[in-house]
Structures are given as structure tokens and as C-alpha cells.
Short mmCIF file of C-alpha atoms and ligand atoms in Angstrom, two decimals:
data_model
loop_
_atom_site.label_atom_id
_atom_site.label_comp_id
_atom_site.label_asym_id
_atom_site.label_seq_id
_atom_site.Cartn_x
_atom_site.Cartn_y
_atom_site.Cartn_z
CA UNK A 74 -377.74 53.62 -29.81
CA UNK A 75 -381.41 53.54 -30.67
CA UNK A 76 -381.82 49.80 -30.38
CA UNK A 77 -380.42 49.88 -26.89
CA UNK A 78 -382.98 52.54 -25.95
CA UNK A 79 -385.87 50.56 -27.42
CA UNK A 80 -384.90 47.57 -25.46
CA UNK A 81 -385.06 49.55 -22.25
CA UNK A 82 -388.43 51.09 -23.22
CA UNK A 83 -389.87 47.69 -23.91
CA UNK A 84 -388.67 46.53 -20.56
CA UNK A 85 -390.21 49.54 -18.86
CA UNK A 86 -393.49 48.97 -20.71
CA UNK A 87 -393.71 45.37 -19.66
CA UNK A 88 -392.94 46.31 -16.09
CA UNK A 89 -396.09 48.51 -16.21
CA UNK A 90 -398.20 45.75 -17.63
CA UNK A 91 -398.14 47.11 -21.17
CA UNK A 92 -397.01 45.10 -24.17
CA UNK A 93 -396.77 45.99 -27.82
CA UNK A 94 -396.41 42.78 -29.68
CA UNK A 95 -396.10 44.69 -33.00
CA UNK A 96 -393.10 46.77 -31.90
CA UNK A 97 -390.46 46.49 -34.59
CA UNK A 98 -386.75 47.07 -34.16
CA UNK A 99 -385.93 50.71 -34.58
CA UNK A 100 -384.27 51.61 -37.89
CA UNK A 101 -381.63 54.33 -37.70
CA UNK A 102 -381.92 57.31 -40.04
CA UNK A 103 -379.32 58.18 -42.66
CA UNK A 104 -378.28 61.19 -40.65
CA UNK A 105 -377.63 58.91 -37.63
CA UNK A 106 -375.17 56.75 -39.47
CA UNK A 107 -373.70 59.01 -42.17
CA UNK A 108 -372.06 62.30 -41.05
CA UNK A 109 -372.31 63.67 -44.60
CA UNK A 110 -376.08 63.08 -44.63
CA UNK A 111 -376.31 64.84 -41.26
CA UNK A 112 -374.38 67.82 -42.65
CA UNK A 113 -376.61 67.86 -45.70
CA UNK A 114 -379.74 67.90 -43.54
CA UNK A 115 -378.28 70.71 -41.43
CA UNK A 116 -377.67 72.83 -44.54
CA UNK A 117 -381.21 72.16 -45.75
CA UNK A 118 -382.60 73.39 -42.45
CA UNK A 119 -380.40 76.50 -42.68
CA UNK A 120 -381.64 77.04 -46.25
CA UNK A 121 -385.27 76.93 -45.12
CA UNK A 122 -384.55 79.40 -42.35
CA UNK A 123 -382.87 81.70 -44.89
CA UNK A 124 -386.05 81.49 -47.02
CA UNK A 125 -387.99 82.60 -43.94
CA UNK A 126 -385.61 85.51 -43.27
CA UNK A 127 -385.67 86.68 -46.89
CA UNK A 128 -389.48 86.43 -46.98
CA UNK A 129 -389.90 88.48 -43.83
CA UNK A 130 -387.48 91.19 -44.96
CA UNK A 131 -389.06 91.22 -48.45
CA UNK A 132 -392.50 91.73 -46.92
CA UNK A 133 -391.31 94.70 -44.87
CA UNK A 134 -389.49 96.25 -47.85
CA UNK A 135 -392.61 95.79 -50.03
CA UNK A 136 -394.76 97.43 -47.39
CA UNK A 137 -392.65 100.59 -47.46
CA UNK A 138 -392.05 100.46 -51.22
CA UNK A 139 -395.77 100.38 -52.07
CA UNK A 140 -397.56 102.68 -49.59
CA UNK A 141 -401.24 101.77 -49.23
CA UNK A 142 -402.64 105.29 -49.47
CA UNK A 143 -401.39 106.21 -52.95
CA UNK A 144 -403.50 104.18 -55.36
CA UNK A 145 -405.26 100.87 -55.79
CA UNK A 146 -402.21 99.54 -57.58
CA UNK A 147 -399.83 100.27 -54.71
CA UNK A 148 -402.40 98.99 -52.22
CA UNK A 149 -402.53 95.67 -54.07
CA UNK A 150 -398.76 95.44 -54.46
CA UNK A 151 -398.19 96.36 -50.81
CA UNK A 152 -400.71 93.78 -49.62
CA UNK A 153 -399.28 91.13 -51.95
CA UNK A 154 -395.74 91.80 -50.71
CA UNK A 155 -396.86 91.68 -47.08
CA UNK A 156 -398.82 88.47 -47.63
CA UNK A 157 -396.00 86.74 -49.50
CA UNK A 158 -393.45 87.91 -46.92
CA UNK A 159 -395.54 86.69 -44.02
CA UNK A 160 -396.29 83.41 -45.82
CA UNK A 161 -392.66 82.70 -46.65
CA UNK A 162 -391.56 83.78 -43.19
CA UNK A 163 -393.87 81.31 -41.46
CA UNK A 164 -393.58 78.55 -44.05
CA UNK A 165 -389.76 78.61 -43.90
CA UNK A 166 -389.74 78.33 -40.10
CA UNK A 167 -392.38 75.58 -40.15
CA UNK A 168 -390.62 73.45 -42.76
CA UNK A 169 -387.25 73.98 -41.07
CA UNK A 170 -388.67 72.88 -37.71
CA UNK A 171 -390.19 69.72 -39.19
CA UNK A 172 -387.05 68.83 -41.15
CA UNK A 173 -384.86 69.53 -38.11
CA UNK A 174 -387.00 67.34 -35.89
CA UNK A 175 -387.13 64.48 -38.38
CA UNK A 176 -383.51 64.41 -39.40
CA UNK A 177 -381.30 66.02 -36.75
CA UNK A 178 -382.87 65.81 -33.31
CA UNK A 179 -382.02 62.83 -31.14
CA UNK A 180 -383.90 59.83 -32.47
CA UNK A 181 -385.42 58.08 -29.50
CA UNK A 182 -388.72 56.25 -29.21
CA UNK A 183 -390.78 56.30 -26.07
CA UNK A 184 -393.44 53.80 -25.09
CA UNK A 185 -396.06 55.16 -22.75
CA UNK A 186 -397.88 52.67 -20.59
CA UNK A 187 -401.64 53.22 -20.47
CA UNK A 188 -404.13 51.60 -18.18
CA UNK A 189 -407.41 50.23 -19.49
CA UNK A 190 -409.97 53.01 -20.00
CA UNK A 191 -413.13 51.14 -18.92
CA UNK A 192 -413.90 50.85 -15.19
CA UNK A 193 -413.61 47.39 -13.68
CA UNK A 194 -416.63 45.16 -13.19
CA UNK A 195 -417.05 45.98 -9.51
CA UNK A 196 -417.13 49.75 -10.07
CA UNK A 197 -419.64 49.43 -12.90
CA UNK A 198 -421.92 47.19 -10.85
CA UNK A 199 -421.78 49.65 -7.94
CA UNK A 200 -422.76 52.55 -10.20
CA UNK A 201 -425.76 50.65 -11.62
CA UNK A 202 -426.84 49.60 -8.12
CA UNK A 203 -426.66 53.22 -6.93
CA UNK A 204 -428.78 54.39 -9.86
CA UNK A 205 -431.42 51.73 -9.25
CA UNK A 206 -431.52 52.54 -5.55
CA UNK A 207 -432.10 56.22 -6.41
CA UNK A 208 -435.00 55.39 -8.74
CA UNK A 209 -436.51 53.11 -6.11
CA UNK A 210 -436.17 55.76 -3.39
CA UNK A 211 -437.88 58.32 -5.60
CA UNK A 212 -440.92 56.01 -5.90
CA UNK A 213 -441.34 57.23 -9.43
CA UNK A 214 -442.58 53.90 -10.79
CA UNK A 215 -445.60 54.05 -8.47
CA UNK A 216 -446.48 57.65 -9.39
CA UNK A 217 -447.19 57.85 -13.17
CA UNK A 218 -448.52 61.39 -12.89
CA UNK A 219 -445.30 62.60 -11.33
CA UNK A 220 -443.33 60.66 -13.94
CA UNK A 221 -445.23 62.30 -16.80
CA UNK A 222 -444.91 65.79 -15.29
CA UNK A 223 -441.18 65.33 -14.77
CA UNK A 224 -440.65 64.09 -18.34
CA UNK A 225 -442.65 67.06 -19.71
CA UNK A 226 -440.74 69.56 -17.57
CA UNK A 227 -437.39 68.15 -18.65
CA UNK A 228 -438.42 68.22 -22.31
CA UNK A 229 -439.78 71.78 -22.21
CA UNK A 230 -437.23 73.47 -19.95
CA UNK A 231 -434.59 73.98 -22.70
CA UNK A 232 -437.07 75.62 -25.09
CA UNK A 233 -436.62 79.18 -23.79
CA UNK A 234 -432.92 78.87 -24.61
CA UNK A 235 -433.29 77.05 -27.90
CA UNK A 236 -436.24 78.85 -29.52
CA UNK A 237 -434.65 82.30 -29.77
CA UNK A 238 -431.63 80.72 -31.42
CA UNK A 239 -433.80 78.99 -33.99
CA UNK A 240 -436.05 82.01 -34.37
CA UNK A 241 -433.13 84.30 -35.12
CA UNK A 242 -432.07 82.02 -37.94
CA UNK A 243 -435.43 82.00 -39.67
CA UNK A 244 -436.43 84.54 -42.30
CA UNK A 245 -439.15 86.30 -40.35
CA UNK A 246 -437.35 89.57 -39.70
CA UNK A 247 -438.78 92.81 -40.86
CA UNK A 248 -436.19 93.51 -43.51
CA UNK A 249 -438.16 96.34 -45.05
CA UNK A 250 -436.13 98.70 -42.85
CA UNK A 251 -433.08 97.73 -44.86
CA UNK A 252 -434.92 98.29 -48.10
CA UNK A 253 -435.96 101.86 -47.11
CA UNK A 254 -433.54 104.72 -46.64
CA UNK A 255 -433.88 108.44 -46.05
CA UNK A 256 -433.65 109.05 -49.80
CA UNK A 257 -437.32 108.13 -50.07
CA UNK A 258 -438.36 111.29 -48.19
CA UNK A 259 -438.80 114.09 -50.69
CA UNK A 260 -439.19 117.61 -49.30
CA UNK A 261 -442.71 118.92 -49.96
CA UNK A 262 -443.13 120.26 -53.46
CA UNK A 263 -439.74 119.01 -54.67
CA UNK A 264 -438.82 116.28 -57.15
CA UNK A 265 -436.41 114.65 -54.71
CA UNK A 266 -434.03 115.09 -51.82
CA UNK A 267 -430.81 116.87 -52.65
CA UNK A 268 -427.47 115.11 -52.51
CA UNK A 269 -425.14 116.78 -50.01
CA UNK A 270 -421.48 116.42 -49.09
CA UNK A 271 -420.44 114.30 -46.13
CA UNK A 272 -419.20 115.94 -44.02
CA UNK A 273 -420.56 119.45 -44.46
CA UNK A 274 -424.10 118.73 -45.69
CA UNK A 275 -423.59 121.12 -48.59
CA UNK A 276 -425.91 120.44 -51.57
CA UNK A 277 -423.99 119.44 -54.70
CA UNK A 278 -424.54 121.01 -58.11
CA UNK A 279 -424.12 118.76 -61.12
CA UNK A 280 -421.82 121.38 -62.63
CA UNK A 281 -419.42 120.99 -59.67
CA UNK A 282 -418.92 117.28 -60.28
CA UNK A 283 -416.10 117.10 -62.81
CA UNK A 284 -415.09 113.92 -64.61
CA UNK A 285 -413.04 111.74 -62.25
CA UNK A 286 -414.11 113.55 -59.08
CA UNK A 287 -415.56 111.61 -56.18
CA UNK A 288 -418.04 112.82 -53.56
CA UNK A 289 -419.07 111.14 -50.35
CA UNK A 290 -422.74 111.93 -50.10
CA UNK A 291 -425.67 111.86 -47.65
CA UNK A 292 -429.27 113.12 -48.00
CA UNK A 293 -429.39 116.91 -47.47
CA UNK A 294 -430.65 117.96 -44.02
CA UNK A 295 -430.73 114.37 -42.85
CA UNK A 296 -430.39 115.47 -39.21
CA UNK A 297 -433.56 117.56 -39.37
CA UNK A 298 -435.34 114.86 -41.31
CA UNK A 299 -434.67 111.97 -38.94
CA UNK A 300 -433.93 113.63 -35.62
CA UNK A 301 -430.72 113.18 -33.65
CA UNK A 302 -431.56 109.70 -32.36
CA UNK A 303 -432.06 108.18 -35.78
CA UNK A 304 -429.50 110.30 -37.58
CA UNK A 305 -426.60 107.84 -37.39
CA UNK A 306 -428.76 104.81 -38.23
CA UNK A 307 -430.24 106.50 -41.27
CA UNK A 308 -426.93 107.96 -42.36
CA UNK A 309 -425.30 104.50 -42.23
CA UNK A 310 -427.90 103.16 -44.67
CA UNK A 311 -428.08 106.17 -46.98
CA UNK A 312 -424.37 106.92 -47.59
CA UNK A 313 -423.57 107.12 -51.27
CA UNK A 314 -420.51 107.54 -53.46
CA UNK A 315 -420.98 109.95 -56.34
CA UNK A 316 -418.64 109.93 -59.35
CA UNK A 317 -418.70 111.34 -62.83
CA UNK A 318 -417.30 109.64 -65.86
CA UNK A 319 -417.55 110.05 -69.61
CA UNK A 320 -421.14 109.01 -70.50
CA UNK A 321 -419.67 106.96 -73.34
CA UNK A 322 -417.93 104.76 -70.75
CA UNK A 323 -421.16 103.89 -68.97
CA UNK A 324 -422.95 100.64 -69.80
CA UNK A 325 -426.56 101.18 -68.86
CA UNK A 326 -429.14 98.43 -68.93
CA UNK A 327 -432.74 99.02 -70.09
CA UNK A 328 -434.87 100.66 -67.43
CA UNK A 329 -431.96 102.52 -65.89
CA UNK A 330 -431.48 105.15 -68.57
CA UNK A 331 -432.67 107.97 -66.31
CA UNK A 332 -430.83 106.81 -63.15
CA UNK A 333 -427.69 108.79 -64.01
CA UNK A 334 -427.16 112.37 -65.08
CA UNK A 335 -424.68 113.22 -67.82
CA UNK A 336 -422.26 110.53 -66.66
CA UNK A 337 -422.80 111.21 -62.94
CA UNK A 338 -423.69 108.01 -61.06
CA UNK A 339 -424.42 107.37 -57.41
CA UNK A 340 -423.99 104.00 -55.66
CA UNK A 341 -424.53 102.83 -52.10
CA UNK A 342 -421.29 102.90 -50.11
CA UNK A 343 -422.37 99.92 -48.01
CA UNK A 344 -420.53 96.85 -49.28
CA UNK A 345 -422.81 94.00 -50.33
CA UNK A 346 -420.45 91.52 -48.68
CA UNK A 347 -420.67 92.31 -44.98
CA UNK A 348 -421.30 96.04 -45.01
CA UNK A 349 -417.97 97.85 -44.82
CA UNK A 350 -417.86 101.31 -46.40
CA UNK A 351 -416.68 100.99 -49.98
CA UNK A 352 -414.70 104.08 -50.72
CA UNK A 353 -411.49 103.45 -52.67
CA UNK A 354 -412.20 104.62 -56.23
CA UNK A 355 -409.66 104.19 -59.00
CA UNK A 356 -410.39 106.69 -61.71
CA UNK A 357 -408.50 104.93 -64.53
CA UNK A 358 -410.22 101.58 -64.21
CA UNK A 359 -413.46 102.97 -62.71
CA UNK A 360 -413.22 100.31 -60.07
CA UNK A 361 -414.39 100.76 -56.53
CA UNK A 362 -412.64 98.67 -53.89
CA UNK A 363 -413.85 97.60 -50.48
CA UNK A 364 -410.91 97.75 -48.07
CA UNK A 365 -412.24 94.99 -45.82
CA UNK A 366 -412.02 91.91 -48.05
CA UNK A 367 -411.06 93.43 -51.40
CA UNK A 368 -414.40 93.12 -53.19
CA UNK A 369 -414.11 95.23 -56.32
CA UNK A 370 -417.06 96.82 -58.14
CA UNK A 371 -417.02 98.13 -61.70
CA UNK A 372 -418.83 101.49 -61.73
CA UNK A 373 -418.82 101.63 -65.52
CA UNK A 374 -420.93 98.45 -65.46
CA UNK A 375 -423.53 99.25 -62.83
CA UNK A 376 -421.20 98.36 -59.97
CA UNK A 377 -420.94 94.71 -61.04
CA UNK A 378 -418.70 92.60 -58.79
CA UNK A 379 -415.49 91.77 -60.63
CA UNK A 380 -413.46 90.46 -57.70
CA UNK A 381 -413.84 89.39 -54.09
CA UNK A 382 -416.45 87.78 -51.88
CA UNK A 383 -419.37 90.19 -52.51
CA UNK A 384 -422.19 88.45 -54.36
CA UNK A 385 -424.18 91.28 -55.90
CA UNK A 386 -423.63 94.78 -57.30
CA UNK A 387 -423.85 97.89 -55.15
CA UNK A 388 -427.41 99.29 -55.29
CA UNK A 389 -427.65 102.36 -57.52
CA UNK A 390 -429.38 105.56 -56.42
CA UNK A 391 -431.41 107.09 -59.28
CA UNK A 392 -430.46 110.76 -59.59
CA UNK A 393 -431.33 113.85 -61.61
CA UNK A 394 -431.13 117.63 -61.11
CA UNK A 395 -433.68 120.12 -59.80
CA UNK A 396 -434.57 123.52 -61.22
CA UNK A 397 -431.51 125.10 -59.64
CA UNK A 398 -429.08 122.55 -60.96
CA UNK A 399 -428.62 120.64 -57.69
CA UNK A 400 -428.39 116.88 -57.81
CA UNK A 401 -431.41 115.12 -56.33
CA UNK A 402 -432.42 111.52 -55.71
CA UNK A 403 -435.51 110.79 -57.77
CA UNK A 404 -436.38 107.74 -55.65
CA UNK A 405 -434.97 105.45 -52.99
CA UNK A 406 -432.66 102.56 -53.88
CA UNK A 407 -434.53 99.83 -55.72
CA UNK A 408 -433.19 97.05 -53.52
CA UNK A 409 -431.95 96.75 -49.93
CA UNK A 410 -428.53 98.19 -49.25
CA UNK A 411 -425.84 96.22 -47.50
CA UNK A 412 -424.96 92.54 -47.27
CA UNK A 413 -426.58 90.11 -49.66
CA UNK A 414 -427.85 88.32 -46.56
CA UNK A 415 -430.75 90.75 -46.36
CA UNK A 416 -431.67 90.14 -49.95
CA UNK A 417 -431.79 86.39 -49.46
CA UNK A 418 -434.35 86.88 -46.70
CA UNK A 419 -436.80 88.46 -49.10
S1 FES B 574 -417.22 93.94 -46.51
FE1 FES B 574 -416.59 94.51 -48.46
S2 FES B 574 -415.51 92.87 -49.19
FE2 FES B 574 -416.13 92.22 -47.25
#
């Protein structure tokens, strides 16, 4: 059946002035000539579709079996199940469609006639003549001043569009604003700004932070400090996660010995990947997970990155306590908070 079709296509092609001297006789597929091969191919397509169905159902079951909100473990399992289910669901359909098309759909070949892409000689000559006539009419060859001015104008006109694009890619931004946060502002006469709950703005006593507890923290009285306009900007940079662990579990490098207080540590909540709030803390492993792209930071090891796309640890906020036992920040962060991008600009 196929050879007959090819013959007619060739004829049609030649009628349109198109010839394919390399056209070979069409070879029938196994499934065209052997009914058992066709049946086998059909069952393979059905099998691939079943893989897709099982994958999709498995993904949905996994999603409900491992609810995201319970722990990091269930979050990972739920995400893995969803990803595998979605992957198998799409892969099965894709492979089935390809296999179906290649082995079971009607096997016909079409030859499409195509005219030559280049214009004919007469059209090209007319275009060149028109261009030359335009140049001659403009009298530009006899006016070098005009020619120079036009060339300069054409060369300079795109600059207002291009320069800002280039400028925004160069490292000349004032990044110091990312390196400074509201923690640097100590109330007069105090050793540092108090750490306060977010929300609530209630100062936190070290004694209230039990092992394993987690506090979302902002600088105390940040609203009064920065004013309403700047409040949200400053809050976004200064947010901190406070946790307490057994001091024996903390690995502290030289120079940071007085940055924590009896196992209480404070780290920026702004992910060093692209800045999402990092807030999923798993007490057993002491890992902190960013929900956006799964970067995982080890709080027992100075928030080192142990998984994911983030490239540097979360900046640590040095803390201590004041005379009344409230936690205070003894200085600002020692490096810019947020995406590593800012750090590379330094
Ligand atoms: S923003 Fe945190 S991993 Fe991407």
C-alpha cells in the first residue's frame, strides 16, 4: 500500500517542478506486514499508558500520604512522590505517543513541493536599482557633512537604550545597603538592640528559649527606629531565626566563640540563594530548609550549605544578653544578607 502512495507523491512532486532524485522505495514496517507484530506494538503502547496512569495515581496518593506541613521528612517524601508521579505520568504518555506514531499509525510519506527561496534575477536587480536611486536622490555623496552627521546620529541613537542595560550589569551598585541592617543601631547606653518576636515585637529572654524551640525574630521597636516608610524594607533585611541547641552540638570556628549564647544561635532568615525566607527547622538534624528550592543549611555547623543551590552559609547574627537577661545583638551581621549575588559584587 505504501509503495503505491509513494508513486503518487512522486508524481505530484514532479508536477510541481520538484524532484528528489534520492527518494528510495518505501520499506514497510513489521507492524504493517505482520499482524502479531502489530498486536505486540499495541500492547506495548497500552503498557506505557498504564505506567503513566500508575505514576499519576501514585503521585496523588503520595501527596496525601506524606502531608507537607508535618516535618521535613514528610515534606521530602511528599515532594518526591509528586515529582515521580508527575514524571512517570508525562513520560508514559510521551513514550506511548511516539511508539504509537512510529509503529501503529498509518505509514504514509508525503513530499512537499517547495519553490526556490531566493528572488529571481529581475526582482533582485529592481531592488538594487531602487536603493541606488534613493541614495542618488538624497544627494548624500555630495554632502559629506550631512553624511557624517547622519552616521554619528545613527551610531549614537541606540545608546540611551543600551547603556542602562549594560550599566545595570556592572558592579557599581551601592551594595552597602545590603550589608547594613537595623541590628547595627544600638539604643543609647545599651550593649545592643534586643531581639523581639515577630509578630508581637516582644523582647525575648534567653531563659525563655528552650532547647529545640524556634523563634522568628526582628529588632525590638523596629517601627520606631526606622519609621513606617522604611519599616518593611528594614524588616525584610533584618529577619532572623533563633534556635537553641545543646552547646556540645555546636561547631564554632575561631573568632565566633562569643556570637552565640549558651547554645542559642541566630541566623539571617533570608536565603543566600535568591532570598526566600528560610524557616523550616528540623530539630533532630538541626537542618534549616528553604522551601523555595530546597537549599538546606546545617545550624550546628554555622549554617553551612549541605544541599541545594545556595552557595554560601546564612549570615550569623552575634548575640548575647543584657543586664536583664534579654537577648541582644552585639553587632550587625558581618556580611551582606541575602543572595550570594550581592557578595560577588563586593
Ligand atoms: S531561595 Fe532558597 S533555595 Fe532558592
